[in-house]
Amino acid sequence: MPILFWLLVWECAALCAGHRSLSTAWTAWRQTGDPSGLLTCLWEGQAFILPAPPRVAQELLELVGTADFWRTAATSLCRVFAGAAAGVGLGTVLAALTAVSRWARLLFAPAVKVVRAAPVASFIILVLLWADRNWVPAIIAALMVLPVVWGNVVQGVDSTDAQLLELSRAYGFPRRRTLTLVYVPSVLPYFAAACRTSLGLAWKAGVAAEVLCLPKLAIGTQVSNAKTYLETPALFAWTLTVLFLSFALEGVLGRLLGRLERGKGGKDHAGDP
Amino acid sequence: MLEIRELTVSYGEKLVLDRFSLTVPAEGVTALAGPSGCGKTTLLRTLTGLERPSSGAFTGLEPSEAVLLFQENRLFPWRTAEQHITDVLPRPDRETARRWLAAAGLEGEEGTYPAALSGGMARRLALVRALVLAEVRRGWVLLDEPFAGVDPARTESLMEAVYGLGLPVLLCAHEAHTVALATRRVDLDGPPLRVIAEPRA
């Protein structure tokens, strides 16, 4: 239902854009006196400003039929996923270090703040100077995900129940058992929330990096081409592709994380006495 | 024999134990009776090494062998009742866990998580977890308000389980029916904690 609503909004907006195109085309016809160009002008004018859903669907269907589309989408997916996974892994390791060492916290906290606040475009251009253009989107995705995961995991560790930790100490639980019985289940909801946020962030940063770096096979390169050749329907079609891939990945991740949370005892176990 | 000599513990400016001394036989159940907030909990925490005294000492109790039942249940929201018991055993032993859960009237609740237990049930689970660990460690058993929210009939059957361990027990309580079930009682007041009536049967 909400999807239908927004499609309708899109269609209406496209119709409005169409009216503007109509007046532009009408003026052009009156000035040039060429009636054949009117329809083409109207169709292309509307598609240029805001293409209607059927025009985008047509573009997307045409793209899906080509082998290049699948290769491009798969390559971008791999880049973004690899970057996000690296960011999650590294963020977790650094957060673990932060939890055990005050020095690590002192060192990492300002660095993470800088990475979080600095414009992503600056990082993209800087990394482009150091690394192969094919790697830049993955590195940027990792760099954007890392502070989110680090922050959330550190917050999770900090908010671990001090009474449960004291009990673990008093009852002589070995460190490993304290880790699995207290820390991991406490941090898991924070970690899961970070992973869910990270995925969208990784796509945004990854595709932005592709637009600036223009690797041979990349959704971002296609988006950049759409900009260069004023192919707005193609821009929409590729954006929709990113959305589909992002939602699909989010769905798979959501299921995995949900299973993990249930396994460690999460909200599903709560109930009234 | 547990001998506490001139033990002093303070939280910042607040003096909770001020050169507190007490001698308790290392057998049976000794009830420490006194009003809430008089310093009983601090005494038990100090005896298990969780609070560091600024002066004084105690003998006849090895903190690393003692088991403290905390005033709060401190159950793991993500562990089942049975897992709470197996977690304190040197090797996971479901039979022992089920036996103890049955002793606490928690049969059939093996797979239940703490959020789905009533207040009394959660307290009993916390208590049997401490008793199982005490059976393993064979040291002093320190119980802080063990029967809060537990009905008198269940309190009696659980006290039988406590006596059944054959270990020396220090028990903080302020309910008369709990104190009546102990071998001896010490009346306390505070803070700072002080003895107002020596151990008596």
mmCIF file of C-alpha atoms in Angstrom, chain A:
data_model
loop_
_atom_site.group_PDB
_atom_site.id
_atom_site.type_symbol
_atom_site.label_atom_id
_atom_site.label_comp_id
_atom_site.label_asym_id
_atom_site.label_seq_id
_atom_site.Cartn_x
_atom_site.Cartn_y
_atom_site.Cartn_z
ATOM 1 C CA MET A 1 0.000 0.000 0.000
ATOM 2 C CA PRO A 2 2.656 2.637 0.902
ATOM 3 C CA ILE A 3 4.580 1.627 -2.234
ATOM 4 C CA LEU A 4 1.458 2.197 -4.355
ATOM 5 C CA PHE A 5 0.964 5.587 -2.695
ATOM 6 C CA TRP A 6 4.497 6.710 -3.478
ATOM 7 C CA LEU A 7 4.254 5.381 -7.053
ATOM 8 C CA LEU A 8 1.143 7.524 -7.434
ATOM 9 C CA VAL A 9 2.984 10.559 -6.042
ATOM 10 C CA TRP A 10 5.814 9.875 -8.470
ATOM 11 C CA GLU A 11 3.385 9.558 -11.379
ATOM 12 C CA CYS A 12 1.670 12.859 -10.431
ATOM 13 C CA ALA A 13 5.012 14.646 -10.133
ATOM 14 C CA ALA A 14 6.019 13.254 -13.526
ATOM 15 C CA LEU A 15 2.714 14.533 -14.976
ATOM 16 C CA CYS A 16 3.447 18.011 -13.628
ATOM 17 C CA ALA A 17 6.921 17.838 -15.171
ATOM 18 C CA GLY A 18 5.154 16.735 -18.383
ATOM 19 C CA HIS A 19 3.024 19.900 -18.367
ATOM 20 C CA ARG A 20 6.116 22.033 -18.084
ATOM 21 C CA SER A 21 7.647 20.069 -20.959
ATOM 22 C CA LEU A 22 4.455 20.579 -22.967
ATOM 23 C CA SER A 23 4.640 24.346 -22.623
ATOM 24 C CA THR A 24 8.355 24.294 -23.532
ATOM 25 C CA ALA A 25 7.621 22.068 -26.559
ATOM 26 C CA TRP A 26 4.669 24.266 -27.601
ATOM 27 C CA THR A 27 6.842 27.398 -27.483
ATOM 28 C CA ALA A 28 9.572 25.619 -29.450
ATOM 29 C CA TRP A 29 7.050 24.499 -32.097
ATOM 30 C CA ARG A 30 5.646 27.974 -32.458
ATOM 31 C CA GLN A 31 9.111 29.414 -32.855
ATOM 32 C CA THR A 32 10.481 26.791 -35.261
ATOM 33 C CA GLY A 33 7.198 25.766 -36.883
ATOM 34 C CA ASP A 34 8.270 22.100 -36.942
ATOM 35 C CA PRO A 35 5.290 19.961 -35.772
ATOM 36 C CA SER A 36 7.152 16.594 -35.939
ATOM 37 C CA GLY A 37 9.467 17.602 -33.128
ATOM 38 C CA LEU A 38 6.620 18.374 -30.755
ATOM 39 C CA LEU A 39 5.974 14.817 -29.545
ATOM 40 C CA THR A 40 9.644 13.880 -29.322
ATOM 41 C CA CYS A 41 10.335 17.096 -27.467
ATOM 42 C CA LEU A 42 7.460 16.436 -25.101
ATOM 43 C CA TRP A 43 8.424 12.785 -24.416
ATOM 44 C CA GLU A 44 12.141 13.457 -23.972
ATOM 45 C CA GLY A 45 11.552 16.690 -22.075
ATOM 46 C CA GLN A 46 9.400 14.941 -19.510
ATOM 47 C CA ALA A 47 11.777 11.993 -19.245
ATOM 48 C CA PHE A 48 14.677 14.381 -18.783
ATOM 49 C CA ILE A 49 13.139 16.302 -15.893
ATOM 50 C CA LEU A 50 11.321 13.503 -14.082
ATOM 51 C CA PRO A 51 10.623 10.268 -15.931
ATOM 52 C CA ALA A 52 7.304 8.571 -15.165
ATOM 53 C CA PRO A 53 7.342 5.099 -13.545
ATOM 54 C CA PRO A 54 6.521 3.239 -16.821
ATOM 55 C CA ARG A 55 9.447 4.947 -18.590
ATOM 56 C CA VAL A 56 11.810 3.882 -15.770
ATOM 57 C CA ALA A 57 10.374 0.354 -15.780
ATOM 58 C CA GLN A 58 10.964 0.173 -19.522
ATOM 59 C CA GLU A 59 14.561 1.325 -19.047
ATOM 60 C CA LEU A 60 15.110 -1.154 -16.237
ATOM 61 C CA LEU A 61 13.658 -4.031 -18.282
ATOM 62 C CA GLU A 62 15.961 -3.153 -21.149
ATOM 63 C CA LEU A 63 18.939 -3.089 -18.776
ATOM 64 C CA VAL A 64 18.028 -6.379 -17.096
ATOM 65 C CA GLY A 65 18.082 -8.079 -20.480
ATOM 66 C CA THR A 66 21.788 -7.347 -20.946
ATOM 67 C CA ALA A 67 24.677 -9.392 -19.537
ATOM 68 C CA ASP A 68 26.550 -6.184 -18.673
ATOM 69 C CA PHE A 69 23.818 -5.184 -16.233
ATOM 70 C CA TRP A 70 24.257 -8.357 -14.190
ATOM 71 C CA ARG A 71 28.044 -8.150 -14.273
ATOM 72 C CA THR A 72 27.921 -4.501 -13.207
ATOM 73 C CA ALA A 73 25.404 -5.103 -10.435
ATOM 74 C CA ALA A 74 27.259 -8.176 -9.140
ATOM 75 C CA THR A 75 30.600 -6.351 -9.091
ATOM 76 C CA SER A 76 29.154 -3.378 -7.192
ATOM 77 C CA LEU A 77 27.374 -5.739 -4.790
ATOM 78 C CA CYS A 78 30.629 -7.590 -4.083
ATOM 79 C CA ARG A 79 32.518 -4.327 -3.550
ATOM 80 C CA VAL A 80 29.951 -2.883 -1.163
ATOM 81 C CA PHE A 81 29.493 -6.138 0.738
ATOM 82 C CA ALA A 82 33.242 -6.700 1.065
ATOM 83 C CA GLY A 83 33.693 -3.118 2.255
ATOM 84 C CA ALA A 84 30.839 -3.362 4.772
ATOM 85 C CA ALA A 85 32.099 -6.732 6.057
ATOM 86 C CA ALA A 86 35.628 -5.368 6.456
ATOM 87 C CA GLY A 87 34.262 -2.300 8.245
ATOM 88 C CA VAL A 88 32.170 -4.429 10.594
ATOM 89 C CA GLY A 89 35.089 -6.775 11.317
ATOM 90 C CA LEU A 90 37.633 -4.027 11.876
ATOM 91 C CA GLY A 91 35.177 -1.908 13.874
ATOM 92 C CA THR A 92 34.442 -4.836 16.178
ATOM 93 C CA VAL A 93 38.129 -5.658 16.700
ATOM 94 C CA LEU A 94 38.958 -2.009 17.461
ATOM 95 C CA ALA A 95 35.973 -1.791 19.828
ATOM 96 C CA ALA A 96 37.191 -4.916 21.649
ATOM 97 C CA LEU A 97 40.627 -3.296 22.000
ATOM 98 C CA THR A 98 38.958 -0.115 23.244
ATOM 99 C CA ALA A 99 37.049 -2.111 25.843
ATOM 100 C CA VAL A 100 40.189 -3.640 27.334
ATOM 101 C CA SER A 101 42.580 -0.695 27.068
ATOM 102 C CA ARG A 102 42.143 2.885 28.193
ATOM 103 C CA TRP A 103 44.963 3.884 25.880
ATOM 104 C CA ALA A 104 43.161 2.395 22.881
ATOM 105 C CA ARG A 105 40.065 4.434 23.783
ATOM 106 C CA LEU A 106 42.146 7.617 24.068
ATOM 107 C CA LEU A 107 43.722 6.960 20.674
ATOM 108 C CA PHE A 108 40.704 5.743 18.711
ATOM 109 C CA ALA A 109 38.025 8.137 19.976
ATOM 110 C CA PRO A 110 39.354 11.292 18.190
ATOM 111 C CA ALA A 111 40.291 9.338 15.041
ATOM 112 C CA VAL A 112 36.783 7.908 14.783
ATOM 113 C CA LYS A 113 35.299 11.375 15.344
ATOM 114 C CA VAL A 114 37.366 12.740 12.458
ATOM 115 C CA VAL A 115 36.350 9.903 10.109
ATOM 116 C CA ARG A 116 32.714 10.413 11.094
ATOM 117 C CA ALA A 117 32.712 14.181 10.503
ATOM 118 C CA ALA A 118 34.972 14.500 7.432
ATOM 119 C CA PRO A 119 33.223 14.755 4.028
ATOM 120 C CA VAL A 120 33.101 11.404 2.266
ATOM 121 C CA ALA A 121 34.150 13.058 -1.025
ATOM 122 C CA SER A 122 37.481 14.117 0.541
ATOM 123 C CA PHE A 123 38.158 10.537 1.595
ATOM 124 C CA ILE A 124 37.240 9.202 -1.837
ATOM 125 C CA ILE A 125 39.666 11.537 -3.590
ATOM 126 C CA LEU A 126 42.390 10.874 -1.037
ATOM 127 C CA VAL A 127 42.015 7.079 -1.218
ATOM 128 C CA LEU A 128 41.952 7.316 -5.012
ATOM 129 C CA LEU A 129 45.506 8.676 -4.811
ATOM 130 C CA TRP A 130 46.655 5.672 -2.795
ATOM 131 C CA ALA A 131 44.679 2.707 -4.073
ATOM 132 C CA ASP A 132 43.520 1.131 -7.320
ATOM 133 C CA ARG A 133 40.218 2.673 -8.517
ATOM 134 C CA ASN A 134 38.544 -0.751 -8.313
ATOM 135 C CA TRP A 135 39.293 -0.946 -4.609
ATOM 136 C CA VAL A 136 38.367 2.598 -3.623
ATOM 137 C CA PRO A 137 34.565 1.999 -3.266
ATOM 138 C CA ALA A 138 35.149 -0.989 -0.954
ATOM 139 C CA ILE A 139 37.701 0.925 1.127
ATOM 140 C CA ILE A 140 35.352 3.916 1.400
ATOM 141 C CA ALA A 141 32.407 1.672 2.361
ATOM 142 C CA ALA A 142 34.590 0.089 5.074
ATOM 143 C CA LEU A 143 35.725 3.505 6.285
ATOM 144 C CA MET A 144 32.147 4.752 6.624
ATOM 145 C CA VAL A 145 30.931 1.589 8.383
ATOM 146 C CA LEU A 146 33.835 1.326 10.836
ATOM 147 C CA PRO A 147 32.963 4.314 13.097
ATOM 148 C CA VAL A 148 29.317 3.252 13.342
ATOM 149 C CA VAL A 149 30.219 -0.305 14.391
ATOM 150 C CA TRP A 150 32.993 0.886 16.708
ATOM 151 C CA GLY A 151 30.703 3.400 18.415
ATOM 152 C CA ASN A 152 27.843 0.960 18.879
ATOM 153 C CA VAL A 153 29.960 -1.932 20.126
ATOM 154 C CA VAL A 154 31.829 0.323 22.570
ATOM 155 C CA GLN A 155 28.476 1.635 23.813
ATOM 156 C CA GLY A 156 27.265 -1.963 24.188
ATOM 157 C CA VAL A 157 30.343 -2.937 26.210
ATOM 158 C CA ASP A 158 30.015 0.191 28.372
ATOM 159 C CA SER A 159 26.375 -0.535 29.151
ATOM 160 C CA THR A 160 26.985 -4.168 30.112
ATOM 161 C CA ASP A 161 25.279 -4.878 33.446
ATOM 162 C CA ALA A 162 27.898 -4.273 36.166
ATOM 163 C CA GLN A 163 25.981 -6.551 38.577
ATOM 164 C CA LEU A 164 26.225 -9.493 36.159
ATOM 165 C CA LEU A 165 29.928 -8.822 35.720
ATOM 166 C CA GLU A 166 30.413 -8.761 39.500
ATOM 167 C CA LEU A 167 28.480 -12.023 39.813
ATOM 168 C CA SER A 168 30.675 -13.621 37.130
ATOM 169 C CA ARG A 169 33.743 -12.566 39.097
ATOM 170 C CA ALA A 170 32.319 -13.696 42.452
ATOM 171 C CA TYR A 171 31.192 -17.046 41.026
ATOM 172 C CA GLY A 172 34.619 -17.618 39.472
ATOM 173 C CA PHE A 173 33.568 -17.773 35.816
ATOM 174 C CA PRO A 174 36.610 -17.994 33.552
ATOM 175 C CA ARG A 175 37.165 -14.996 31.237
ATOM 176 C CA ARG A 176 35.918 -16.929 28.235
ATOM 177 C CA ARG A 177 32.645 -17.784 29.956
ATOM 178 C CA THR A 178 32.201 -14.190 31.120
ATOM 179 C CA LEU A 179 32.683 -13.153 27.517
ATOM 180 C CA THR A 180 30.067 -15.557 26.153
ATOM 181 C CA LEU A 181 27.634 -15.299 29.080
ATOM 182 C CA VAL A 182 27.731 -11.570 29.759
ATOM 183 C CA TYR A 183 29.500 -9.455 27.168
ATOM 184 C CA VAL A 184 28.385 -11.091 23.903
ATOM 185 C CA PRO A 185 24.627 -11.172 24.675
ATOM 186 C CA SER A 186 24.791 -7.616 26.057
ATOM 187 C CA VAL A 187 26.613 -6.233 23.035
ATOM 188 C CA LEU A 188 24.671 -8.218 20.421
ATOM 189 C CA PRO A 189 21.661 -5.836 20.102
ATOM 190 C CA TYR A 190 24.033 -2.867 19.683
ATOM 191 C CA PHE A 191 26.086 -4.811 17.140
ATOM 192 C CA ALA A 192 22.967 -5.862 15.206
ATOM 193 C CA ALA A 193 21.692 -2.265 15.098
ATOM 194 C CA ALA A 194 25.094 -1.123 13.824
ATOM 195 C CA CYS A 195 25.097 -3.785 11.077
ATOM 196 C CA ARG A 196 21.617 -2.744 9.923
ATOM 197 C CA THR A 197 22.602 0.945 9.751
ATOM 198 C CA SER A 198 25.931 0.119 8.143
ATOM 199 C CA LEU A 199 24.508 -1.604 5.115
ATOM 200 C CA GLY A 200 22.637 1.458 3.830
ATOM 201 C CA LEU A 201 25.655 3.592 4.614
ATOM 202 C CA ALA A 202 27.963 1.229 2.721
ATOM 203 C CA TRP A 203 25.761 1.440 -0.385
ATOM 204 C CA LYS A 204 25.584 5.236 -0.260
ATOM 205 C CA ALA A 205 29.333 5.665 0.241
ATOM 206 C CA GLY A 206 30.276 2.812 -2.146
ATOM 207 C CA VAL A 207 28.216 4.127 -5.075
ATOM 208 C CA ALA A 208 29.372 7.708 -4.413
ATOM 209 C CA ALA A 209 32.957 6.453 -4.593
ATOM 210 C CA GLU A 210 32.196 4.616 -7.840
ATOM 211 C CA VAL A 211 30.750 7.822 -9.322
ATOM 212 C CA LEU A 212 33.967 9.682 -8.545
ATOM 213 C CA CYS A 213 36.416 6.864 -9.371
ATOM 214 C CA LEU A 214 34.640 5.386 -12.388
ATOM 215 C CA PRO A 215 35.781 1.751 -12.215
ATOM 216 C CA LYS A 216 35.160 -0.206 -15.429
ATOM 217 C CA LEU A 217 32.297 -2.285 -14.006
ATOM 218 C CA ALA A 218 30.250 -0.325 -11.468
ATOM 219 C CA ILE A 219 26.769 0.974 -10.847
ATOM 220 C CA GLY A 220 28.314 4.331 -9.943
ATOM 221 C CA THR A 221 30.018 4.519 -13.335
ATOM 222 C CA GLN A 222 26.637 3.931 -14.984
ATOM 223 C CA VAL A 223 25.104 6.643 -12.819
ATOM 224 C CA SER A 224 27.897 8.987 -13.870
ATOM 225 C CA ASN A 225 27.300 8.102 -17.547
ATOM 226 C CA ALA A 226 23.588 8.807 -17.082
ATOM 227 C CA LYS A 227 24.541 12.247 -15.771
ATOM 228 C CA THR A 228 26.947 12.917 -18.652
ATOM 229 C CA TYR A 229 24.452 11.896 -21.355
ATOM 230 C CA LEU A 230 21.415 13.367 -19.511
ATOM 231 C CA GLU A 231 19.767 9.930 -19.362
ATOM 232 C CA THR A 232 17.530 10.506 -16.358
ATOM 233 C CA PRO A 233 15.544 7.246 -16.835
ATOM 234 C CA ALA A 234 18.854 5.326 -16.704
ATOM 235 C CA LEU A 235 19.777 7.199 -13.510
ATOM 236 C CA PHE A 236 16.465 6.117 -11.990
ATOM 237 C CA ALA A 237 16.846 2.541 -13.233
ATOM 238 C CA TRP A 238 20.321 2.178 -11.701
ATOM 239 C CA THR A 239 19.166 3.813 -8.479
ATOM 240 C CA LEU A 240 16.311 1.328 -8.314
ATOM 241 C CA THR A 241 18.838 -1.467 -8.846
ATOM 242 C CA VAL A 242 20.824 -0.209 -5.839
ATOM 243 C CA LEU A 243 17.607 -0.100 -3.801
ATOM 244 C CA PHE A 244 16.675 -3.673 -4.751
ATOM 245 C CA LEU A 245 20.161 -4.949 -3.938
ATOM 246 C CA SER A 246 20.253 -3.023 -0.666
ATOM 247 C CA PHE A 247 16.847 -4.317 0.426
ATOM 248 C CA ALA A 248 17.750 -7.889 -0.561
ATOM 249 C CA LEU A 249 21.018 -7.743 1.388
ATOM 250 C CA GLU A 250 19.259 -6.109 4.323
ATOM 251 C CA GLY A 251 16.641 -8.878 4.294
ATOM 252 C CA VAL A 252 19.257 -11.644 4.369
ATOM 253 C CA LEU A 253 21.268 -9.844 7.066
ATOM 254 C CA GLY A 254 18.117 -9.139 9.086
ATOM 255 C CA ARG A 255 17.244 -12.830 9.130
ATOM 256 C CA LEU A 256 20.780 -13.819 10.105
ATOM 257 C CA LEU A 257 20.950 -11.245 12.887
ATOM 258 C CA GLY A 258 17.460 -12.140 14.093
ATOM 259 C CA ARG A 259 18.478 -15.790 14.358
ATOM 260 C CA LEU A 260 21.661 -14.822 16.179
ATOM 261 C CA GLU A 261 19.745 -12.627 18.661
ATOM 262 C CA ARG A 262 17.194 -15.358 19.311
ATOM 263 C CA GLY A 263 20.009 -17.876 19.774
ATOM 264 C CA LYS A 264 21.559 -15.732 22.473
ATOM 265 C CA GLY A 265 18.212 -14.936 24.032
ATOM 266 C CA GLY A 266 16.800 -11.645 22.947
ATOM 267 C CA LYS A 267 13.492 -9.879 23.149
ATOM 268 C CA ASP A 268 11.671 -13.093 22.137
ATOM 269 C CA HIS A 269 12.338 -14.505 25.562
ATOM 270 C CA ALA A 270 10.745 -11.665 27.404
ATOM 271 C CA GLY A 271 7.312 -12.348 28.770
ATOM 272 C CA ASP A 272 5.075 -11.548 31.658
ATOM 273 C CA PRO A 273 5.156 -13.828 34.683
#
